[in-house]
Structure formats: C-alpha cells, structure tokens
Coordinates of C-alpha atoms and ligand atoms in Angstrom, one line a residue:
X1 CA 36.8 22.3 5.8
X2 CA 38.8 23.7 2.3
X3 CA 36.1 23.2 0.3
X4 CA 34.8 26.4 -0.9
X5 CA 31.5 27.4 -2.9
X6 CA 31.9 28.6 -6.4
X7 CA 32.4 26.1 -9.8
X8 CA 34.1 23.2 -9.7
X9 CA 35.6 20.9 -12.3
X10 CA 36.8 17.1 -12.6
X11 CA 36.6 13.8 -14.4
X12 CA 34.1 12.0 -12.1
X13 CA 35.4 8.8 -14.5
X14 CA 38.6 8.7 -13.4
X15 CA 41.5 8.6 -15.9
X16 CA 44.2 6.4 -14.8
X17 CA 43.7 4.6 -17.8
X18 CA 42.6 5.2 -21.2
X19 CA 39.0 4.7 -21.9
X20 CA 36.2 4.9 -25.2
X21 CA 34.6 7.8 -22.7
X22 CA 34.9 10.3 -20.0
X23 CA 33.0 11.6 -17.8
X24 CA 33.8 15.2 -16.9
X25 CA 31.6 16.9 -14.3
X26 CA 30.8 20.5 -13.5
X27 CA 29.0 21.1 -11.2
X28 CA 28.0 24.8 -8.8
X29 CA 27.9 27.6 -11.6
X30 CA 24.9 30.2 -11.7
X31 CA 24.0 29.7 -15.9
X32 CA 24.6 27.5 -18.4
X33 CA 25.6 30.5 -20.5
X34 CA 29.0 30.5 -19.2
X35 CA 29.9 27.5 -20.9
X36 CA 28.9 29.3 -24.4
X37 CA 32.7 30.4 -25.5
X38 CA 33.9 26.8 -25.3
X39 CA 30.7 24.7 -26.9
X40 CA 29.5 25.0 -30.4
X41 CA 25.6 24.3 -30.1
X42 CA 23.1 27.2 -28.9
X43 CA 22.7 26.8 -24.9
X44 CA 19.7 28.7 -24.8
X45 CA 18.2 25.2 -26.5
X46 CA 19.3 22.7 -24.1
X47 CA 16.4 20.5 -22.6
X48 CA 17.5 19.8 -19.3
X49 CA 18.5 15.6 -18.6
X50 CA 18.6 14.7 -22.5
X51 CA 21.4 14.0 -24.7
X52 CA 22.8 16.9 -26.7
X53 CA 25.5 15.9 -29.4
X54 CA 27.9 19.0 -30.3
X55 CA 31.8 20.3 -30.0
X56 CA 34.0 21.1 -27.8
X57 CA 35.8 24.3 -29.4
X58 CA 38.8 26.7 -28.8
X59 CA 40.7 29.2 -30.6
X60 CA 38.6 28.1 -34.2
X61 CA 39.7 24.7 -33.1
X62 CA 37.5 21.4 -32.8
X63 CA 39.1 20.1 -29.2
X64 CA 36.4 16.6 -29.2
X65 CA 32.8 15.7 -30.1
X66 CA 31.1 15.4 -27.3
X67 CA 27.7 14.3 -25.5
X68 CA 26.2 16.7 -22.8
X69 CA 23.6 17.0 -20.3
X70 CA 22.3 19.5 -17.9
X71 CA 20.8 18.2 -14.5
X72 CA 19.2 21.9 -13.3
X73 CA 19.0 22.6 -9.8
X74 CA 18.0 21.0 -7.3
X75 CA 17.6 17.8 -9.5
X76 CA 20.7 16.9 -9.7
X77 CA 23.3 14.9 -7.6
X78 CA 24.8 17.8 -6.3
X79 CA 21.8 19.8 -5.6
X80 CA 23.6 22.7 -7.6
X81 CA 23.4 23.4 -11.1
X82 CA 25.5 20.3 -12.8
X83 CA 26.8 19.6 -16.2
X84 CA 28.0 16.1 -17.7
X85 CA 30.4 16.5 -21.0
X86 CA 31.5 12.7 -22.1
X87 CA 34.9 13.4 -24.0
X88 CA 36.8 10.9 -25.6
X89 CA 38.7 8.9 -22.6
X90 CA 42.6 9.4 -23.3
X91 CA 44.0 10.4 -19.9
X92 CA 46.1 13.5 -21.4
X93 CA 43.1 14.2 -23.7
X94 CA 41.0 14.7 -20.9
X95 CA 43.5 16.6 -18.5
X96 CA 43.9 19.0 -21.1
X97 CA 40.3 19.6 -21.6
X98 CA 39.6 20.2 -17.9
X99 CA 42.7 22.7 -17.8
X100 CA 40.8 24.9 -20.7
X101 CA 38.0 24.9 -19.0
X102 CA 39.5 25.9 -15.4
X103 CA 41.4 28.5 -17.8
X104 CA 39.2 29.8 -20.0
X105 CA 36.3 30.0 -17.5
X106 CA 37.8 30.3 -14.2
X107 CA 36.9 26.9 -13.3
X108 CA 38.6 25.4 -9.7
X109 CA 39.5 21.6 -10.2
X110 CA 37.8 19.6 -7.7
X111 CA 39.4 17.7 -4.5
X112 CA 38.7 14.8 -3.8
X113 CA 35.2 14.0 -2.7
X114 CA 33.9 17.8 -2.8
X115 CA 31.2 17.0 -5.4
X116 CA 29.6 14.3 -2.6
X117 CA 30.1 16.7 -0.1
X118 CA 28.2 19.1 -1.9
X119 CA 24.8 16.5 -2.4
X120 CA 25.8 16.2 1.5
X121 CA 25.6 19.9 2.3
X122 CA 22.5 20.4 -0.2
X123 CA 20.7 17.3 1.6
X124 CA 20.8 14.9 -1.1
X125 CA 22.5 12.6 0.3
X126 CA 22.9 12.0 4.5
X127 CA 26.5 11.2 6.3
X128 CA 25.6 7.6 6.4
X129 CA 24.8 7.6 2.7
X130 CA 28.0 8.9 1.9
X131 CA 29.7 6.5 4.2
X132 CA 27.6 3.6 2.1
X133 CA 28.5 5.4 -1.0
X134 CA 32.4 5.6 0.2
X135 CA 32.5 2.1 0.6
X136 CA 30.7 1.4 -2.6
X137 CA 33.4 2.9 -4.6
X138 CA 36.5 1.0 -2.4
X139 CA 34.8 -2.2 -1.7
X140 CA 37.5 -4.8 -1.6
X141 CA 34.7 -7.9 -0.9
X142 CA 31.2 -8.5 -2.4
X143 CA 29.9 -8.4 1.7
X144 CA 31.3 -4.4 1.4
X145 CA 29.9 -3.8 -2.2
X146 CA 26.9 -5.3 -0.8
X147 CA 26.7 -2.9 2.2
X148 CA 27.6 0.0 0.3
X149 CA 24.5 -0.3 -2.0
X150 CA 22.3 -1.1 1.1
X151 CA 23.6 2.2 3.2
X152 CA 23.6 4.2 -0.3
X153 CA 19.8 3.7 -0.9
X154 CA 19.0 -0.2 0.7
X155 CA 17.9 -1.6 3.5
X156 CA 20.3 -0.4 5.9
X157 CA 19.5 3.0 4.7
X158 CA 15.8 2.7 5.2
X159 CA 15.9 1.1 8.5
X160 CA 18.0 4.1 10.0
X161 CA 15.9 5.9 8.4
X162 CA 12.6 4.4 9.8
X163 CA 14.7 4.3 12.8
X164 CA 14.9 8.3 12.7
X165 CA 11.2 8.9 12.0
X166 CA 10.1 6.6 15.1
X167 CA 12.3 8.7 17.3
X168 CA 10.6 11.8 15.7
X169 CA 7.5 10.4 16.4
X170 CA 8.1 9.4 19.7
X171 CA 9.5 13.1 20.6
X172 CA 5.9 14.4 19.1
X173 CA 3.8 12.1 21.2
X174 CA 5.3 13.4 24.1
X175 CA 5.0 17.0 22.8
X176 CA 1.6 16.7 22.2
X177 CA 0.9 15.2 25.2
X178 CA 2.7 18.1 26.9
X179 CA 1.0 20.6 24.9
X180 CA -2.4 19.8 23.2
X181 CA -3.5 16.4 25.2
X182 CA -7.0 18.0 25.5
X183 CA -7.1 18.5 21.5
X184 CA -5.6 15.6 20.3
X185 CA -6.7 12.8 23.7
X186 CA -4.7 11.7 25.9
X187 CA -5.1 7.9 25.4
X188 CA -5.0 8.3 21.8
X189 CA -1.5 9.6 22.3
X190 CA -0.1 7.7 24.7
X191 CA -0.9 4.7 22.4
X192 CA 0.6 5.9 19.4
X193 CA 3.9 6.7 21.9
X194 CA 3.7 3.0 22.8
X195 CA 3.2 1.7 19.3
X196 CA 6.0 3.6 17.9
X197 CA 8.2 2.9 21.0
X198 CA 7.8 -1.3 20.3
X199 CA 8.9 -0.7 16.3
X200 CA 11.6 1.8 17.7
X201 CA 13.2 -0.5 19.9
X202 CA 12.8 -3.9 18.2
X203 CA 15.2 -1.8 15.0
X204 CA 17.5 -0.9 18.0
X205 CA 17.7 -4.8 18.8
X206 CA 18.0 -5.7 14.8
X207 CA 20.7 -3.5 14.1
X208 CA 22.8 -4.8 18.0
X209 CA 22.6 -8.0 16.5
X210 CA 24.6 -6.4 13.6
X211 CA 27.6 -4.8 15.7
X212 CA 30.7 -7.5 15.6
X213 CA 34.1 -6.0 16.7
X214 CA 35.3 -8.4 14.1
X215 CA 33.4 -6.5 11.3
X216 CA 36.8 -4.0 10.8
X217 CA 38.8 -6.7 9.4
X218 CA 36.3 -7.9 7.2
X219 CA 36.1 -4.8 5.0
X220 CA 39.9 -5.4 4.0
X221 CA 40.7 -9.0 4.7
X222 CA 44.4 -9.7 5.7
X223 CA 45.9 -12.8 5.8
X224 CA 49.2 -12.8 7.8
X225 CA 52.1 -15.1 8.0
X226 CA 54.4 -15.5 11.3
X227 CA 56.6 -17.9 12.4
X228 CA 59.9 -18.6 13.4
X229 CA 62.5 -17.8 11.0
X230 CA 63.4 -20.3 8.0
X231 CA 60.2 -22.1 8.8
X232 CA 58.7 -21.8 5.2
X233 CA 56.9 -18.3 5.3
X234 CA 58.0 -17.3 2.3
X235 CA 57.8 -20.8 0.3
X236 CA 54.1 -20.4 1.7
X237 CA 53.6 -16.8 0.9
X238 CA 54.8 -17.2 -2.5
X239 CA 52.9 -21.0 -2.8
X240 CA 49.9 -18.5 -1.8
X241 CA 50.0 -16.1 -4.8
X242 CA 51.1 -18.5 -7.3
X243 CA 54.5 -16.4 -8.1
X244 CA 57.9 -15.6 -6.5
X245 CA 57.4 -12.3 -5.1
X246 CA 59.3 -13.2 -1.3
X247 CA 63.2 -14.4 -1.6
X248 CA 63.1 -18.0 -0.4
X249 CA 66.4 -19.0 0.8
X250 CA 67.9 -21.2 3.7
X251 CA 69.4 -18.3 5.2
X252 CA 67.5 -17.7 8.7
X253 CA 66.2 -14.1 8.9
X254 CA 66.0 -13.4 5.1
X255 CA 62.9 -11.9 5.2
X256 CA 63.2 -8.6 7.0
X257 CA 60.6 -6.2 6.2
X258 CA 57.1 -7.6 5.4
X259 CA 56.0 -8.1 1.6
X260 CA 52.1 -8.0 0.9
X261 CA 50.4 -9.1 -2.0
X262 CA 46.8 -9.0 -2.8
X263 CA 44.8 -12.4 -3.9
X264 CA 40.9 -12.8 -5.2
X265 CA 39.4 -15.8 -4.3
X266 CA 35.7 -16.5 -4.8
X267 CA 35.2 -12.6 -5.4
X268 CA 36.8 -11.7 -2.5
X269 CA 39.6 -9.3 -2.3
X270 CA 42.3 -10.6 0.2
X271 CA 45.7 -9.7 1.3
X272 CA 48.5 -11.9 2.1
X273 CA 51.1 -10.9 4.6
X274 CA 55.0 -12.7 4.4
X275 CA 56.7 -11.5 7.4
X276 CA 60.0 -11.4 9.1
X277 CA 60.5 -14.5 10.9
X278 CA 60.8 -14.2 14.8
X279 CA 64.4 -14.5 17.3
X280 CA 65.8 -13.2 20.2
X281 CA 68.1 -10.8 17.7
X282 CA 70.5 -7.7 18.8
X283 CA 69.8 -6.5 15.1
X284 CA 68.0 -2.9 15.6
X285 CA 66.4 -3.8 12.2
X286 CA 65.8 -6.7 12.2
X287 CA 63.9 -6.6 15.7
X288 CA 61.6 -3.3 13.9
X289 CA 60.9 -6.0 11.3
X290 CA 59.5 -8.2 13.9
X291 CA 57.7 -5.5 15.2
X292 CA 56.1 -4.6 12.8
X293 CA 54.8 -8.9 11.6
X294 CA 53.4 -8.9 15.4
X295 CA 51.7 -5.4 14.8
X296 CA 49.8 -7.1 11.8
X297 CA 48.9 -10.0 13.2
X298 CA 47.4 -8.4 15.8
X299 CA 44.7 -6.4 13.6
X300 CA 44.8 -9.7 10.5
X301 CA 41.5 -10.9 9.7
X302 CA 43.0 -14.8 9.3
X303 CA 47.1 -15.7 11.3
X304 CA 48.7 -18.7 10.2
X305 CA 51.3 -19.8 12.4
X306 CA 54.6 -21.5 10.1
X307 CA 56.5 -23.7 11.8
X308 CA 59.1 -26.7 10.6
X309 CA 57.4 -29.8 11.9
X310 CA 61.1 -31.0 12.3
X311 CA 61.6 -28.3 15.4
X312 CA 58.0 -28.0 16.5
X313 CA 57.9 -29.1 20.2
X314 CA 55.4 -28.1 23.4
X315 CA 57.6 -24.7 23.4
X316 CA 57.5 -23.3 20.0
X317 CA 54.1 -21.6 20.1
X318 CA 55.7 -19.7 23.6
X319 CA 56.1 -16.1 22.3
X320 CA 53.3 -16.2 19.6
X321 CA 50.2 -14.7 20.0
X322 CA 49.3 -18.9 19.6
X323 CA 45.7 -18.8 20.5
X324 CA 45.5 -16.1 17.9
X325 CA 46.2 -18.6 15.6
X326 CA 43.8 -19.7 13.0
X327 CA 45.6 -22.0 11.4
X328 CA 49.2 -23.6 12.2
X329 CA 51.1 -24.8 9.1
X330 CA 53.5 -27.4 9.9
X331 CA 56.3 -27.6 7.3
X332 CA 59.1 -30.0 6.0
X333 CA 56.5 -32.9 6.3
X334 CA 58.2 -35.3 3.6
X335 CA 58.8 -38.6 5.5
X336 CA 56.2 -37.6 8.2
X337 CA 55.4 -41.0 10.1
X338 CA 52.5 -40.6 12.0
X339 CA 54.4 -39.0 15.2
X340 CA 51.3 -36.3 16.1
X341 CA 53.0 -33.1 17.2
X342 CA 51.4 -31.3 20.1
X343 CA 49.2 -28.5 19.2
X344 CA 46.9 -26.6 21.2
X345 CA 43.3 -27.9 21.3
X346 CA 41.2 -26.1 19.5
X347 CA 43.9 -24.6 16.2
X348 CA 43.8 -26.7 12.8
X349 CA 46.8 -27.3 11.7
X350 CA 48.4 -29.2 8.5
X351 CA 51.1 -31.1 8.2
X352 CA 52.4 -30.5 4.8
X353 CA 56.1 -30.2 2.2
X354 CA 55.7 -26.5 0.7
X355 CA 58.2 -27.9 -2.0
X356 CA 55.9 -30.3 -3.3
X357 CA 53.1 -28.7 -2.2
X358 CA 51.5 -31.4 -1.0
X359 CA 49.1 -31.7 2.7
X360 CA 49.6 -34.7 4.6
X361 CA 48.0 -34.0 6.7
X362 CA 44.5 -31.5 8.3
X363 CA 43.3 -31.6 11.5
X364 CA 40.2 -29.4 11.5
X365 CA 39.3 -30.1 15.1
X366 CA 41.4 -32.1 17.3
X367 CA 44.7 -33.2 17.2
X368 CA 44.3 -37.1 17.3
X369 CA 46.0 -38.6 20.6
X370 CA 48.4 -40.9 20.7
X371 CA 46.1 -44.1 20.7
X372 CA 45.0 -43.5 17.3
X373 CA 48.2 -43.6 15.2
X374 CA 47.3 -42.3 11.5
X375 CA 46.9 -44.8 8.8
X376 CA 48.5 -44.4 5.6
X377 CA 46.5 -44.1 2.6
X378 CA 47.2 -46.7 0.0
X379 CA 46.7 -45.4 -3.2
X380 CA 43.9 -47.6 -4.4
X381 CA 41.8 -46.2 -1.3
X382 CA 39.4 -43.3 -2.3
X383 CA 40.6 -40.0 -0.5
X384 CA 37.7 -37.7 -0.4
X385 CA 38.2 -34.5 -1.9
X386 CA 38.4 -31.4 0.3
X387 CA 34.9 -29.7 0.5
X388 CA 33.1 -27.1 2.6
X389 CA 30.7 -29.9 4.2
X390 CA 33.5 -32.6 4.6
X391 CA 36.8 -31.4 5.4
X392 CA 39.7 -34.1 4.9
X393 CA 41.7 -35.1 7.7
X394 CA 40.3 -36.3 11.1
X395 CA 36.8 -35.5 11.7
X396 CA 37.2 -38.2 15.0
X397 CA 39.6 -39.7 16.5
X398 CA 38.5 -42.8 14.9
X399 CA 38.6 -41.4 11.5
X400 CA 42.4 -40.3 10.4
X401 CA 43.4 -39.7 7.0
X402 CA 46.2 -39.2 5.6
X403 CA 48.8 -39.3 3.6
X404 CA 47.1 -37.7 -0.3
X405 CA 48.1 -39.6 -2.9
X406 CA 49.0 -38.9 -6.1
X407 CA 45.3 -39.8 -7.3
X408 CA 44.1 -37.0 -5.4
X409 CA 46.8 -34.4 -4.7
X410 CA 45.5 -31.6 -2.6
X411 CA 48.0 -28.4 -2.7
X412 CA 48.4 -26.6 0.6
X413 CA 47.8 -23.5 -1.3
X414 CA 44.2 -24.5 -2.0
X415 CA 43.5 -26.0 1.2
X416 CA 44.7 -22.6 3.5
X417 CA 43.1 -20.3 0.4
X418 CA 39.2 -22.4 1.3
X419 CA 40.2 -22.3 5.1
X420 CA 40.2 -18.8 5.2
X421 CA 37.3 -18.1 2.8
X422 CA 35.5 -20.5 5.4
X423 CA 36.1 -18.0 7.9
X424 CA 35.6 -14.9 5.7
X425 CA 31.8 -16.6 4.8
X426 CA 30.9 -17.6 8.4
X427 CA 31.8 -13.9 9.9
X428 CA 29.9 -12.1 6.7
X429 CA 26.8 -14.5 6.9
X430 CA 25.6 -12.3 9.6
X431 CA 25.6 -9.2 7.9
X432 CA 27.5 -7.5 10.2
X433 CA 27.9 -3.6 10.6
X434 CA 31.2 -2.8 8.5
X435 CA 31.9 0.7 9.2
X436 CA 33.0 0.9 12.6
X437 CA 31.5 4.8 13.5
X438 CA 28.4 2.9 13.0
X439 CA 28.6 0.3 15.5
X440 CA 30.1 3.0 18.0
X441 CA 26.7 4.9 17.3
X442 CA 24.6 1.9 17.8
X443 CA 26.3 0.4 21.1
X444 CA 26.0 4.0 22.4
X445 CA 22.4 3.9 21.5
X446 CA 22.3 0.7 23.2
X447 CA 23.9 1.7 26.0
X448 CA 21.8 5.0 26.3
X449 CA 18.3 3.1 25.7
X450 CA 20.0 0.6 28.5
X451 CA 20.8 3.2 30.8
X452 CA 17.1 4.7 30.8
X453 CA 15.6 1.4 31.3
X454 CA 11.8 0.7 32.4
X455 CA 11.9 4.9 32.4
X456 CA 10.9 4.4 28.7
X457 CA 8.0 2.9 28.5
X458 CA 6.2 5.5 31.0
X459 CA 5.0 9.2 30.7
X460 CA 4.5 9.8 34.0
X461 CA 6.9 12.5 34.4
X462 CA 6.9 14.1 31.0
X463 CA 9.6 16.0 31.7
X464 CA 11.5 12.8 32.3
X465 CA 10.7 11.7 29.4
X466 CA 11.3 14.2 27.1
X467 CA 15.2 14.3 28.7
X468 CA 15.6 10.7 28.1
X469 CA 14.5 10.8 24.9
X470 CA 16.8 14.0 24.2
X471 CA 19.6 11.9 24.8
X472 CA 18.2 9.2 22.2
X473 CA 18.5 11.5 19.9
X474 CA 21.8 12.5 20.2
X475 CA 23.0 9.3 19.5
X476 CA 20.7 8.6 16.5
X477 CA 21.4 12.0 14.8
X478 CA 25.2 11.0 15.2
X479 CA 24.0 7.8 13.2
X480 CA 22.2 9.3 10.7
X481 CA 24.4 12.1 10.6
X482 CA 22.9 15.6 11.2
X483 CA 25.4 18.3 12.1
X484 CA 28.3 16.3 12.5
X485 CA 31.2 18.4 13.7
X486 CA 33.4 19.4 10.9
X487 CA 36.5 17.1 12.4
X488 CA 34.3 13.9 11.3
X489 CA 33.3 15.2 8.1
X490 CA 36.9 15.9 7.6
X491 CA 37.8 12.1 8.3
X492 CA 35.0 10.7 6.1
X493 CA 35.5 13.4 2.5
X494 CA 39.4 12.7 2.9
X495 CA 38.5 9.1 2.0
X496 CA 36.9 10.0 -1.1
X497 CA 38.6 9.4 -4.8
X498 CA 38.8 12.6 -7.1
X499 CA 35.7 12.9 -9.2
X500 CA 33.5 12.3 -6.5
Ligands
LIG601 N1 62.1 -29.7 2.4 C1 61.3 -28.6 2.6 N2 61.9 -27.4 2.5 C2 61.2 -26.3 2.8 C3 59.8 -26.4 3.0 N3 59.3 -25.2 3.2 C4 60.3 -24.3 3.1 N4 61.5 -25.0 2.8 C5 62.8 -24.5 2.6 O1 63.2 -23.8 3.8 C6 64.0 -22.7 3.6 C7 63.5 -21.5 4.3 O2 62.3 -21.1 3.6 P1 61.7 -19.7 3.6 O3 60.4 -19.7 3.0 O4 62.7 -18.7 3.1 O5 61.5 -19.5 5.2 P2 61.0 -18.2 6.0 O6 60.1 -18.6 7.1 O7 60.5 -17.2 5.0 O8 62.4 -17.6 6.6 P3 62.8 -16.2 7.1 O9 62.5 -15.2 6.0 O10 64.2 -16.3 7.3 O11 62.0 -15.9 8.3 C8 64.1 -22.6 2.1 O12 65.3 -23.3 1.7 C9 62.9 -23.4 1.6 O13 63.1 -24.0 0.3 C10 59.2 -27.7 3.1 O14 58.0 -27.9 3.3 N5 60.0 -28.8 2.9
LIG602 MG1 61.0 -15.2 4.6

C-alpha cells in the first residue's frame, strides 16, 4: 500500500467551494506540543474533546481565529492521536494553511482515504464498515445513503456482525467439545452448538434473500437511449433533462459519441444516456460510437428503445438487444389512427410526438390486438391522470385509452421519468445487497454452507466438523473483512475522497 505512518494533514471538509468553515484534520503525531509554534493558546491546557477558541499564527502574524479540539488516542476516529482546527472555509485560505503546517512542521498531506484507512488498521472501523462508509459519502440514491448508514453502524452492520460471533461460537463449541467435554458436559455443549447453528444459518438465509445481480446498477442508475438513427433520441434525451444539451437535427447519424446527463427525480440520482443511433455504416467512427451505445445498454439500469412509429415494422427490433428493452418509445405519433404496431409481448411501449410532447398512447402490458381498435378520447371524456396504482393506457384489451387531450396533457417526459422510478422502487423495496464484493462473499457462503450439507448439523466426527467449519470462516472473515490481502484494500481506499 503507499500509505506510510507518521503525521498527516488535510481538509476532511473538502474545499471545492467556499464555505463559513473548515474542517482541517491532523491526525498520527506523538504530542500535542508540536503544534505549539503555529497556535497562540497554551497546549499544555487543552482538555481533550472540548472546544478551545484561539489563533492560528505565523511569523508575528494572525493567519485565522480558529476552533480546536483534541480527540487523544485511542478515542478518536483514527485510533491515533487526532486534532480538528475549523478555519475559515475560503478554498485558497485553507490550502494555504495546510501548506504551513506541512512546512513549518513537517506535516505529509493526506491521500485520499488514508485517514479511514488508518481507523481501519487501528480496528475502529472493519472493511465492511468502510465499504458502508465509502458509499455513504458517494451515494447517488437515498436506497445507497440508506445502506451506507446501515453497513457504517446499522443493521447490516450488526447482523454481519452477529453473524461473526455465531461462527465464533460455533468454532468454540466444537473446541470445547474436543478439549474439555468432561469439564464443561457434553450435552450442554452440543446444545449450545445447535442453538447457535439455527441463528447462524437462518442470518445466512436473511442476507441470500438480499443478493440480486441487479443490485450493481441500482447504486448508479443509468437510463440509456438506443435506437435507430433519426428516430428521436436526442429530441427524447433532451425532452428528458428539460434543456438542449444533444444536437437535434434531421440529419441521420448526428449523434456520434454518447452525451450523458445526470437527472434527480423523487431523490434519486439518475443518469440519462443519448446515444449514437444504429446502421450498417463503413464509418470506423461512427461504428466505435455504436459500440460503445450497445456497451451501455448492456450494463443500464432502465433501456428505452426509440423508434419512428412511421418505420416500425416486425423487423425493426432485429439487431437490438429487444427483450432488453424496458420501455419502447414510438415517435412521430401526430396523426396516429389506431393502426397497433407489433411489439413484443411483454415491453411497454408509448406512442407519442416528442415535438409536442405529448403520449398518445401507453401500453403497460399488452399490446391490444387487432379486434379492439383504440377509441378516441373526446375531450369532454375524463382521462385519468397517470398514477403509480392506475397507469393510463390499456390495462385490458377491453379498456383502451387514448388519445390525451388538451384537458389533461400528459408529457412523455413525465411519463418515462415515473416509468423508470417504478422500476428503481420495485428493485430497491427489497433491500438488496448494493456492493457487489458482498454478495460474492455471501453466495460463496452459500455455496460453502451448501456444499457441506446435513455434515453440519452433526459432531460425530469432530474433526469433520472443525474442517467444515474452517472453511465457513474463510468466507465470513472475507465478509467482515479480516486480513484482506492488500490488492483489495488497494481497490476499496482508492475509492475514497481526500479528507477521508
Ligand atoms: N414530427 C416529429 N418529429 C420528431 C419527433 N421526434 C423527433 N423528431 C425529429 O426527428 C429528427 C431527428 O431527431 P433526433 O432527436 O436528432 O434523432 P436521433 O435519434 O437522435 O438521431 P441520430 O442522432 O442521428 O441517431 C429531428 O428533426 C427531430 O425534430 C416526433 O415525435 N415528431
Ligand atoms: Mg441523436
């Protein structure tokens, strides 16, 4: 790893931007005496986790009025030694203070992540608490924000962690039993193995239950656009984010490179996708663009397929990842009369005009079949507003509606933005595992506990026993995350901001 021991320095508030405060962190030196040539207040006075008021000074100069505190070792976040200064919160204020200190007292500047790593090293915090506290910081969706929290200190945390100490207190049953059954008795042991065993294994089947390969695209929700070109992606795309940030023209294969945007709806942090539009093309760009729209799609959290209802016949979905699709837009819809394009069973789609931005059209479910042509709306008729619990469009066959009027205009922008927050709320409602070394750890868990089978339950063969549950434990200490090799630990600090 490059982190080394020693002092280190940073702003653990970040300064992007200017702020009323700062928060500049020091964390790692042997005596608060060292700080003495820079702060005007006696240090041999400080009373350690209260607020001291005094001066930063240099050269005769007052550099800031300040707040400090000292969090003595091992109470602190770090474990070490750790001092808070909050400075005045001017970005250049701030990087000037932390290059006098790093001068004056031989202070290294933090990288990024290297103060967690040091509560990790120091056992304050364990690797899946810095995981939950990594995706704390980054969370993109309240479902993320919420799982940080719950790894950080929750209920995740604790049931890993309960999940731990039955494993420890299965491995001592059977140590006992090995070694002292005549002190401790037999039966008495054996019981507590079973107890613990039932617990152990019914949090093994509560946390499964929690392992969705979908979970990965949750944590950063992506939202991509493909379709032919010149079928409306970028009209869509830039319907989508309420501002012209694709170039909309009529000329086919404008779009070359994708364009991303991000979007909050309801809370949620998601990202829209415009890509180049697909054709047979002898462009070597062109084609990488392509590429590249098919490469997203592949790992998006929602696809919409674009197509102009005008060219949309049985063979336009050939070539798309079509049952991919969650929803199919059908564009150019002005004048639509009721003639039901062919879509495949199962993919809403809308027939819409991205100019006016208008729906015509939603079939949530089914495509209605020829015998039940669509009946206009006249616009005295009440048109149901779109809702989570009633959907416009067909719910039945027997039920078509269609065309909006003006009474009750519903934009396609709003429609596809509460179709995909649909789906974003039905995959997060069952809590599932977001980071995915977790859910590796678990379905090898699984798979281990699997693999043993009956063997569990009985201590027969102690010996047996004490090997299967050796390999138990090497998947559980991966999940809890003791002695991790230093290639992981790599992976998981190089995520973290600067000041953490
Ligand atoms: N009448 C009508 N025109 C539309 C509709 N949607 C898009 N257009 C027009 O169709 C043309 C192509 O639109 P774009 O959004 O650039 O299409 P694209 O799919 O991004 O095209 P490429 O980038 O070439 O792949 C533009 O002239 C749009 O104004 C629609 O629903 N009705
Ligand atoms: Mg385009």
């Amino acid at each position: 790893m490059k982190f080394s021991d020693g002092p280190i320095i940073t702003c653990s508030s970040g300064i992007e931007s200017p702020s009323a405060i700062a928060i500049i962190r020091i964390t790692g030196f042997s005596n608060l005496s060292l700080f003495q040539p820079l702060l005007q207040l006696n240090l041999n006075n400080i009373k350690p986790r209260f607020a001291h008021f005094c001066q930063i000074v240099s050269e005769a100069k007052v550099l800031d009025d300040i707040i400090l505190l000292f969090f003595p070792a091992p109470n602190s976040f770090t474990g070490e030694n750790l001092l808070e200064l909050h400075v005045h919160g001017n970005p250049l204020h701030v990087s000037k203070l932390i290059s006098l200190f790093s001068s004056v007292l031989s202070i290294r500047e933090a990288f990024a992540g290297e103060f967690t790593f040091r509560a990790y090293r120091n056992k304050k915090l364990s690797l899946s608490q810095v995981e939950g506290l990594d995706m704390l910081l980054h969370a993109k969706t309240p479902l993320a924000l919420d799982q940080g929290v719950q790894l950080l200190n929750g209920s995740l945390h604790k049931l890993y962690h309960r999940l731990y100490e039955l494993h420890l207190d299965l491995k001592t049953s059977i140590e006992l039993l090995i070694d002292f059954s005549e002190d401790v008795g037999e039966d008495i042991v054996r019981q507590r193995y079973s107890v613990a065993l039932k617990e152990f294994l019914e949090t093994c089947n509560v946390l499964h239950a929690r392992v969705g390969n979908f979970a990965d695209s949750l944590l950063n929700p992506q939202v991509v656009l493909l379709g032919p070109v010149n079928a409306g992606k970028s009209t869509l795309f830039n319907l989508l984010l309420g501002q012209n940030r694709s170039i909309v023209s009529s000329t086919q294969g404008t779009t070359r490179d994708y364009i991303s945007d991000g979007f909050v709806f309801n809370d949620v942090h998601f990202r829209f996708i415009d890509t180049a539009g697909i054709r047979e093309t002898d462009d070597d760009i062109e084609r990488q663009g392509i590429s590249l729209g098919l490469n997203l799609a592949n790992d998006a959290f929602f696809k919409i397929g674009v197509f102009n209802l005008q060219d949309f016949d049985d063979l336009s979905l050939s070539g798309f990842p079509s049952s991919n699709f969650d929803l199919i837009v059908l564009t150019h819809g002005e004048g639509f009369t009721g003639e039901f394009p062919k879509v495949q069973s199962g993919i809403p789609y809308i027939i819409s005009s991205l100019t006016q931005n208008l729906v015509y059209y939603f079939a949530p479910i089914e495509p209605v079949s020829d015998s039940a042509p669509i009946e206009p709306v006249s616009d005295s008729a009440p048109i149901e507003p779109f809702s989570n619990s009633a959907p416009i469009g067909p719910v039945s066959n027997s039920a078509p509606i269609g065309p909006v009027s003006n009474n009750a205009p519903i934009g396609a922008d709003n429609l596809i933005k509460q179709l995909v927050f649909n789906k974003y709320s039905a995959l997060s409602s069952s809590q599932p595992l977001l980071l995915r070394r977790h859910r590796e750890c678990i379905n090898r868990l699984m798979f281990t506990i699997n693999s043993i089978g009956s063997e569990i339950h009985s201590l027969d063969d102690l010996a047996i026993s004490s090997s299967n549950l050796q390999r138990v434990s090497a998947c559980l200490t991966d999940l809890v995350g003791i002695l991790p090799p230093d290639e992981l630990l790599n992976n998981i600090f190089e995520q973290f901001c600067i000041g953490k």
